[in-house]
PDB file of C-alpha atoms in Angstrom:
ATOM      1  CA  UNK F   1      14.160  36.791   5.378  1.00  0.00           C
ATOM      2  CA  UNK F   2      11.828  35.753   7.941  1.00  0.00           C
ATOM      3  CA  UNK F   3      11.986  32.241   9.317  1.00  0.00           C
ATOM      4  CA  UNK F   4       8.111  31.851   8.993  1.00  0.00           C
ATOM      5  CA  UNK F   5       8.916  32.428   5.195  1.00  0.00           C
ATOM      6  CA  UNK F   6      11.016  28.963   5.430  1.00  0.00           C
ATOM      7  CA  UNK F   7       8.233  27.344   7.118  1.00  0.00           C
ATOM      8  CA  UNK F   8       5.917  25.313   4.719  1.00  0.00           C
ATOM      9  CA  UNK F   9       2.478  25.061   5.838  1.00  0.00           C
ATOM     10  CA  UNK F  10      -0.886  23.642   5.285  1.00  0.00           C
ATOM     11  CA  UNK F  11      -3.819  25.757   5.755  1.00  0.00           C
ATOM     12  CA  UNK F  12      -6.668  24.733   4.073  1.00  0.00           C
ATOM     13  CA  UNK F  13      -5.948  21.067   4.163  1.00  0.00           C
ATOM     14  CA  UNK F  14      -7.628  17.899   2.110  1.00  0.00           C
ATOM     15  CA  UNK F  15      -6.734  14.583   3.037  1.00  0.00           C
ATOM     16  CA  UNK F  16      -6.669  12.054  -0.159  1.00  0.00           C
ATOM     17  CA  UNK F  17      -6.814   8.370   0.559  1.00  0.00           C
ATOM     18  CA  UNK F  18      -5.549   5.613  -0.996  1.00  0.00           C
ATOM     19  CA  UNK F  19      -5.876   2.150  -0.471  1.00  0.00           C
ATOM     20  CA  UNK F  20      -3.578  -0.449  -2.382  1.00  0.00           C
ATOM     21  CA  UNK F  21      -3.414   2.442  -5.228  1.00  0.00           C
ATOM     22  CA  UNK F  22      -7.419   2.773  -5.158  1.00  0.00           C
ATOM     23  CA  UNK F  23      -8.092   6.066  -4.215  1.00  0.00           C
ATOM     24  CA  UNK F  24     -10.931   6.656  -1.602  1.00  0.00           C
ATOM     25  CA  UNK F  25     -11.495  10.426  -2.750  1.00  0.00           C
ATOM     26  CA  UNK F  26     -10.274  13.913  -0.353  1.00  0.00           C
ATOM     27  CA  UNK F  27     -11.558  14.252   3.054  1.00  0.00           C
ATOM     28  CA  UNK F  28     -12.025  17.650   5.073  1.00  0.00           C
ATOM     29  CA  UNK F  29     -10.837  16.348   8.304  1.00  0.00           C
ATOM     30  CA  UNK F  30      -8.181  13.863   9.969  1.00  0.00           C
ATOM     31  CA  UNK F  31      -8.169  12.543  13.412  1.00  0.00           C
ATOM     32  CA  UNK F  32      -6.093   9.652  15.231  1.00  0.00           C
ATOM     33  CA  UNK F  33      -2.615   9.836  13.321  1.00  0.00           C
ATOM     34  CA  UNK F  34      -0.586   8.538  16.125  1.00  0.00           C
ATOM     35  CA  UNK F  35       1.335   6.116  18.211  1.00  0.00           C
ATOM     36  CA  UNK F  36       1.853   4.727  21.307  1.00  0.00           C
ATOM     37  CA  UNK F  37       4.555   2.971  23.515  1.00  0.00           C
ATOM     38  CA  UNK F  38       3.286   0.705  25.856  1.00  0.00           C
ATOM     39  CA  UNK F  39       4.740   0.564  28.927  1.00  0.00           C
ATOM     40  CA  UNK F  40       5.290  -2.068  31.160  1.00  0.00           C
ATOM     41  CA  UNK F  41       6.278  -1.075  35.060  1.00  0.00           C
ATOM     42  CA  UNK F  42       8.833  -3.478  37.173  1.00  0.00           C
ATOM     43  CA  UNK F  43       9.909  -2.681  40.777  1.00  0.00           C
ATOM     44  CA  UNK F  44      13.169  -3.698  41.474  1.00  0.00           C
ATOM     45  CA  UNK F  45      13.618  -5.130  44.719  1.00  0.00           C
ATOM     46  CA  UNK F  46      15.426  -3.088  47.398  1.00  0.00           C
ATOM     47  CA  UNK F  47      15.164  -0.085  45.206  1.00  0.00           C
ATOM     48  CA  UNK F  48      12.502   1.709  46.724  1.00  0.00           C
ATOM     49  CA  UNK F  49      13.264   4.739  45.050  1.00  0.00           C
ATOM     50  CA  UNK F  50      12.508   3.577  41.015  1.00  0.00           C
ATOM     51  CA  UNK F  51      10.370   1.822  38.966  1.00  0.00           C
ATOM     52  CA  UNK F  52      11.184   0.449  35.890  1.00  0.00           C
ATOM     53  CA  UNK F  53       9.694   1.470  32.443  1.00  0.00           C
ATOM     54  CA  UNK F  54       9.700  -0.333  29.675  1.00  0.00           C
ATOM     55  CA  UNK F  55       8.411  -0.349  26.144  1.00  0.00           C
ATOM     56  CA  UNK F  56       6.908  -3.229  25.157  1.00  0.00           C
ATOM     57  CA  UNK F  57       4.908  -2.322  21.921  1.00  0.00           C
ATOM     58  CA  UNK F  58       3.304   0.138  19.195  1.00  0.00           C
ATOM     59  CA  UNK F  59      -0.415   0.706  19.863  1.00  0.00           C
ATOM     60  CA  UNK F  60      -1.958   2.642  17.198  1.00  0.00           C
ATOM     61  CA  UNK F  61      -5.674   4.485  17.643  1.00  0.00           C
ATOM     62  CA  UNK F  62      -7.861   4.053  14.908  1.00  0.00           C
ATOM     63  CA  UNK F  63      -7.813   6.980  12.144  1.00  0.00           C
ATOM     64  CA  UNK F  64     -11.297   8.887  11.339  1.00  0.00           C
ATOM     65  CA  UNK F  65     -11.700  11.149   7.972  1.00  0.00           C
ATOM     66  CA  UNK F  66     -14.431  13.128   7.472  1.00  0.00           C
ATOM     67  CA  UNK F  67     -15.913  15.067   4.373  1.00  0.00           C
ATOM     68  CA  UNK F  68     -19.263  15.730   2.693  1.00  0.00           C
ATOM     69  CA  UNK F  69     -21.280  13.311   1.292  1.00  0.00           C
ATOM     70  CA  UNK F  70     -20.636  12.876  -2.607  1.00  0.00           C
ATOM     71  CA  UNK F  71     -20.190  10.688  -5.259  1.00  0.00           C
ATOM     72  CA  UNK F  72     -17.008   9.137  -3.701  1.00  0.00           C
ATOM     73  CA  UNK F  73     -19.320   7.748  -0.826  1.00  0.00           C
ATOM     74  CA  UNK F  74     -19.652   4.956  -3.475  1.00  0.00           C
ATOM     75  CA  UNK F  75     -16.697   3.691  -3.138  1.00  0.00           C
ATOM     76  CA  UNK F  76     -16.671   3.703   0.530  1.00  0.00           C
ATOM     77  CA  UNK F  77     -19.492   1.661   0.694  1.00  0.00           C
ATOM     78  CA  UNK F  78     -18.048  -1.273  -1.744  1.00  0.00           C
ATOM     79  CA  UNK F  79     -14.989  -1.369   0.046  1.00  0.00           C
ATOM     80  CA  UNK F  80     -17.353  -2.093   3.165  1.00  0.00           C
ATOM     81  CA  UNK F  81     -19.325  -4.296   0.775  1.00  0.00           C
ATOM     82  CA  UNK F  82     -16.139  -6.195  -0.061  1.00  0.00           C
ATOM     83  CA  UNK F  83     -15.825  -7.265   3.509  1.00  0.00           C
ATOM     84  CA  UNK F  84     -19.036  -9.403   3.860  1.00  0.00           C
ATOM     85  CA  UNK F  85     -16.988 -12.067   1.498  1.00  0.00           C
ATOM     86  CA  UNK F  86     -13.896 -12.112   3.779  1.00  0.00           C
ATOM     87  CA  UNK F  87     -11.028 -10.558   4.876  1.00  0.00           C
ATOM     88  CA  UNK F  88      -7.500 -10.249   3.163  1.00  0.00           C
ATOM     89  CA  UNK F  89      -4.403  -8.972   5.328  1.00  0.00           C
ATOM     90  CA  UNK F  90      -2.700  -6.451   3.886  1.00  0.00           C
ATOM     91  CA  UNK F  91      -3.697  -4.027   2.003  1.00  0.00           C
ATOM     92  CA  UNK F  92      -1.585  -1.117   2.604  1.00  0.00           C
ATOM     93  CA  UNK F  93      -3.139   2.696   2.579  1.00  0.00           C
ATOM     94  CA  UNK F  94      -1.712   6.407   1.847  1.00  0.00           C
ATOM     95  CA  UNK F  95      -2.970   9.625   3.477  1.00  0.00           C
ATOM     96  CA  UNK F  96      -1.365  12.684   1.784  1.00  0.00           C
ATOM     97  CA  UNK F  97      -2.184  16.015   3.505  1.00  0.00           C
ATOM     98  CA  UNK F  98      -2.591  18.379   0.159  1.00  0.00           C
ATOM     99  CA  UNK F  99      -2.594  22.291  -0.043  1.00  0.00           C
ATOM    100  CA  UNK F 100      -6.003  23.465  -1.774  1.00  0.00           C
ATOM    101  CA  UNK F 101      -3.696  24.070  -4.469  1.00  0.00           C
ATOM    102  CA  UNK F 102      -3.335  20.373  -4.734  1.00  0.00           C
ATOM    103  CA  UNK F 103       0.772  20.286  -3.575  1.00  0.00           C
ATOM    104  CA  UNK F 104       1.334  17.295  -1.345  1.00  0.00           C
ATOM    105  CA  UNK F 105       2.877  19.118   2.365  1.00  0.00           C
ATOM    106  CA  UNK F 106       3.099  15.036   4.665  1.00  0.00           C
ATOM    107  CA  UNK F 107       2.138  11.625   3.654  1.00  0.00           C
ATOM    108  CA  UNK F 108       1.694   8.668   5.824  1.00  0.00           C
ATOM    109  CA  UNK F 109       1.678   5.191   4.946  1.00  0.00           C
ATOM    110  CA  UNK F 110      -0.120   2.573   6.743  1.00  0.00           C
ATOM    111  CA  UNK F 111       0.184  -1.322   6.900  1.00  0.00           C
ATOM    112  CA  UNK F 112      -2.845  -3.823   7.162  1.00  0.00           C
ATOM    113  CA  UNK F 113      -5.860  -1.342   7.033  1.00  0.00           C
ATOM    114  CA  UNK F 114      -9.402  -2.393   7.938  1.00  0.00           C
ATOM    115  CA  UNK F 115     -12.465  -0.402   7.638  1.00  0.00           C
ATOM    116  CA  UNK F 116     -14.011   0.056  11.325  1.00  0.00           C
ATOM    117  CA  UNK F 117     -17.448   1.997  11.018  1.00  0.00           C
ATOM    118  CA  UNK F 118     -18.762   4.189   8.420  1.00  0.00           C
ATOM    119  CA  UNK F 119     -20.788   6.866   9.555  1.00  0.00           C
ATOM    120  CA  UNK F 120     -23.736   8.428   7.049  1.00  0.00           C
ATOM    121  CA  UNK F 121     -24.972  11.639   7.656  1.00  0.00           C
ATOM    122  CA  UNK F 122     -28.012  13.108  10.310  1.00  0.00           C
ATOM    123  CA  UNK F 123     -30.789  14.372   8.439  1.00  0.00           C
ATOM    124  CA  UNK F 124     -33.321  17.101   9.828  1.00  0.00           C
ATOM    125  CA  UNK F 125     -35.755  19.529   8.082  1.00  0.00           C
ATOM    126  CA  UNK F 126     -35.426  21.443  10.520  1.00  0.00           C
ATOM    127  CA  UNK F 127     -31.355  22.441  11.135  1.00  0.00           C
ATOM    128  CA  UNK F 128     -30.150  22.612   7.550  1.00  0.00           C
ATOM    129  CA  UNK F 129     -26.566  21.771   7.010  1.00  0.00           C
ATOM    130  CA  UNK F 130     -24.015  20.095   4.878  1.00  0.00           C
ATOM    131  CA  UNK F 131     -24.820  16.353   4.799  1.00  0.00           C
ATOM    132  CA  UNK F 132     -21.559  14.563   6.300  1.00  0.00           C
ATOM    133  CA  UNK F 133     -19.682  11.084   6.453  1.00  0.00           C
ATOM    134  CA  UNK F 134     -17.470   9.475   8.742  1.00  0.00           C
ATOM    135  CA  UNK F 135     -14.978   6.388   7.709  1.00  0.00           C
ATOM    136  CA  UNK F 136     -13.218   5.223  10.509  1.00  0.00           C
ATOM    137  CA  UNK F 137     -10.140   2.891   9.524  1.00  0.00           C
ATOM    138  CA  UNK F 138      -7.910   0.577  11.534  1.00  0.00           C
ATOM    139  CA  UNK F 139      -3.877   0.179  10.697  1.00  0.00           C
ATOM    140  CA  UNK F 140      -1.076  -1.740  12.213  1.00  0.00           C
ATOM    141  CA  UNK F 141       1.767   0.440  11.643  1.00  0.00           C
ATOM    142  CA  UNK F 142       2.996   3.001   9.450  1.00  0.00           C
ATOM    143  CA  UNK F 143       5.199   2.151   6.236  1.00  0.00           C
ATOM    144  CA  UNK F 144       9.460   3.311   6.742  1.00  0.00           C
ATOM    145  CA  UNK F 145      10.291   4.909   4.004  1.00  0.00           C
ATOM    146  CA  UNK F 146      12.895   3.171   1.730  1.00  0.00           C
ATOM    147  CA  UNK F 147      16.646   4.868   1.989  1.00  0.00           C
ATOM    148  CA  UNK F 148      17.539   6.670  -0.786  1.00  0.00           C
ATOM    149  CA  UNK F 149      19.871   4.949  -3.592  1.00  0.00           C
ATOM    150  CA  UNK F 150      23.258   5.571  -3.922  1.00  0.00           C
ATOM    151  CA  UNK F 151      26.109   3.949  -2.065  1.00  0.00           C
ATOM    152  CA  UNK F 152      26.036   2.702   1.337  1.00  0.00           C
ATOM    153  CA  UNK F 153      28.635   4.000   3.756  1.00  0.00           C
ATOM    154  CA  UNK F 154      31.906   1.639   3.935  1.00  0.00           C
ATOM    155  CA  UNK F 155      31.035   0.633   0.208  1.00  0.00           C
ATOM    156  CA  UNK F 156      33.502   1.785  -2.883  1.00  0.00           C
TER     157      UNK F 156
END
């Protein structure tokens, strides 16, 4: 047996989004799923030789999905909508990276997402294409998953 035959893949990718257990429809394409440690420098005096590094925070870019423009555009732009009447922290999101057989391969979670920019598609008579949207989103972390049940070590 192979060990590429162990390895479980995603090849033709959707991203579904979820957002507080509202689902934002499947994207085509994912960018910004990261982190950042922010480092601070110090020099140590009469070292001459070093400088210090040391993390000081989490920075986390801002995620953009992509897809073609359809029906679930609607519900993009009422979540935007929703934001004209105020702002509530804390609405948590899901991104699960799905074969196109519809088995879920990663999932993220993601605390305190805002909609950034929402991005409609270019129109032109004359270059013919598939009509695209952009939704750019803003998090503050990704969820930890909860530890398994069952006993604890050191527990009876």
């Amino acid at each position: 047996m192979s060990v590429l035959q162990d390895v479980d893949t995603a090849l033709s990718v959707a991203f579904v989004v979820k957002l507080d257990d509202q689902s934002l429809g499947a994207f085509t394409s994912c960018e910004g799923l990261g982190c950042e440690v922010v480092l601070e420098s110090r020099e140590e005096g009469g070292n001459n030789g070093f400088v210090w590094q040391l993390p000081t925070k989490l920075k986390y870019p801002n995620i953009k999905l992509s897809r073609p423009l359809g029906r679930e555009t609607e519900t993009i732009a009422k979540w935007f909508a929703s934001m004209a009447t105020g702002y509530t922290r804390g609405a948590t999101g899901t991104i699960e990276a799905m074969t196109a057989g519809g088995r879920v391969i990663a999932t993220w979670g993601l605390i305190d997402v805002v909609p950034v920019r929402w991005t409609g598609p270019s129109m032109s008579a004359d270059s013919p294409k598939v009509l695209t949207e952009t939704v750019e989103i803003a998090h503050h972390g990704f969820l930890v998953a909860a530890p398994a049940a069952g006993p604890r070590p050191g527990t009876n």
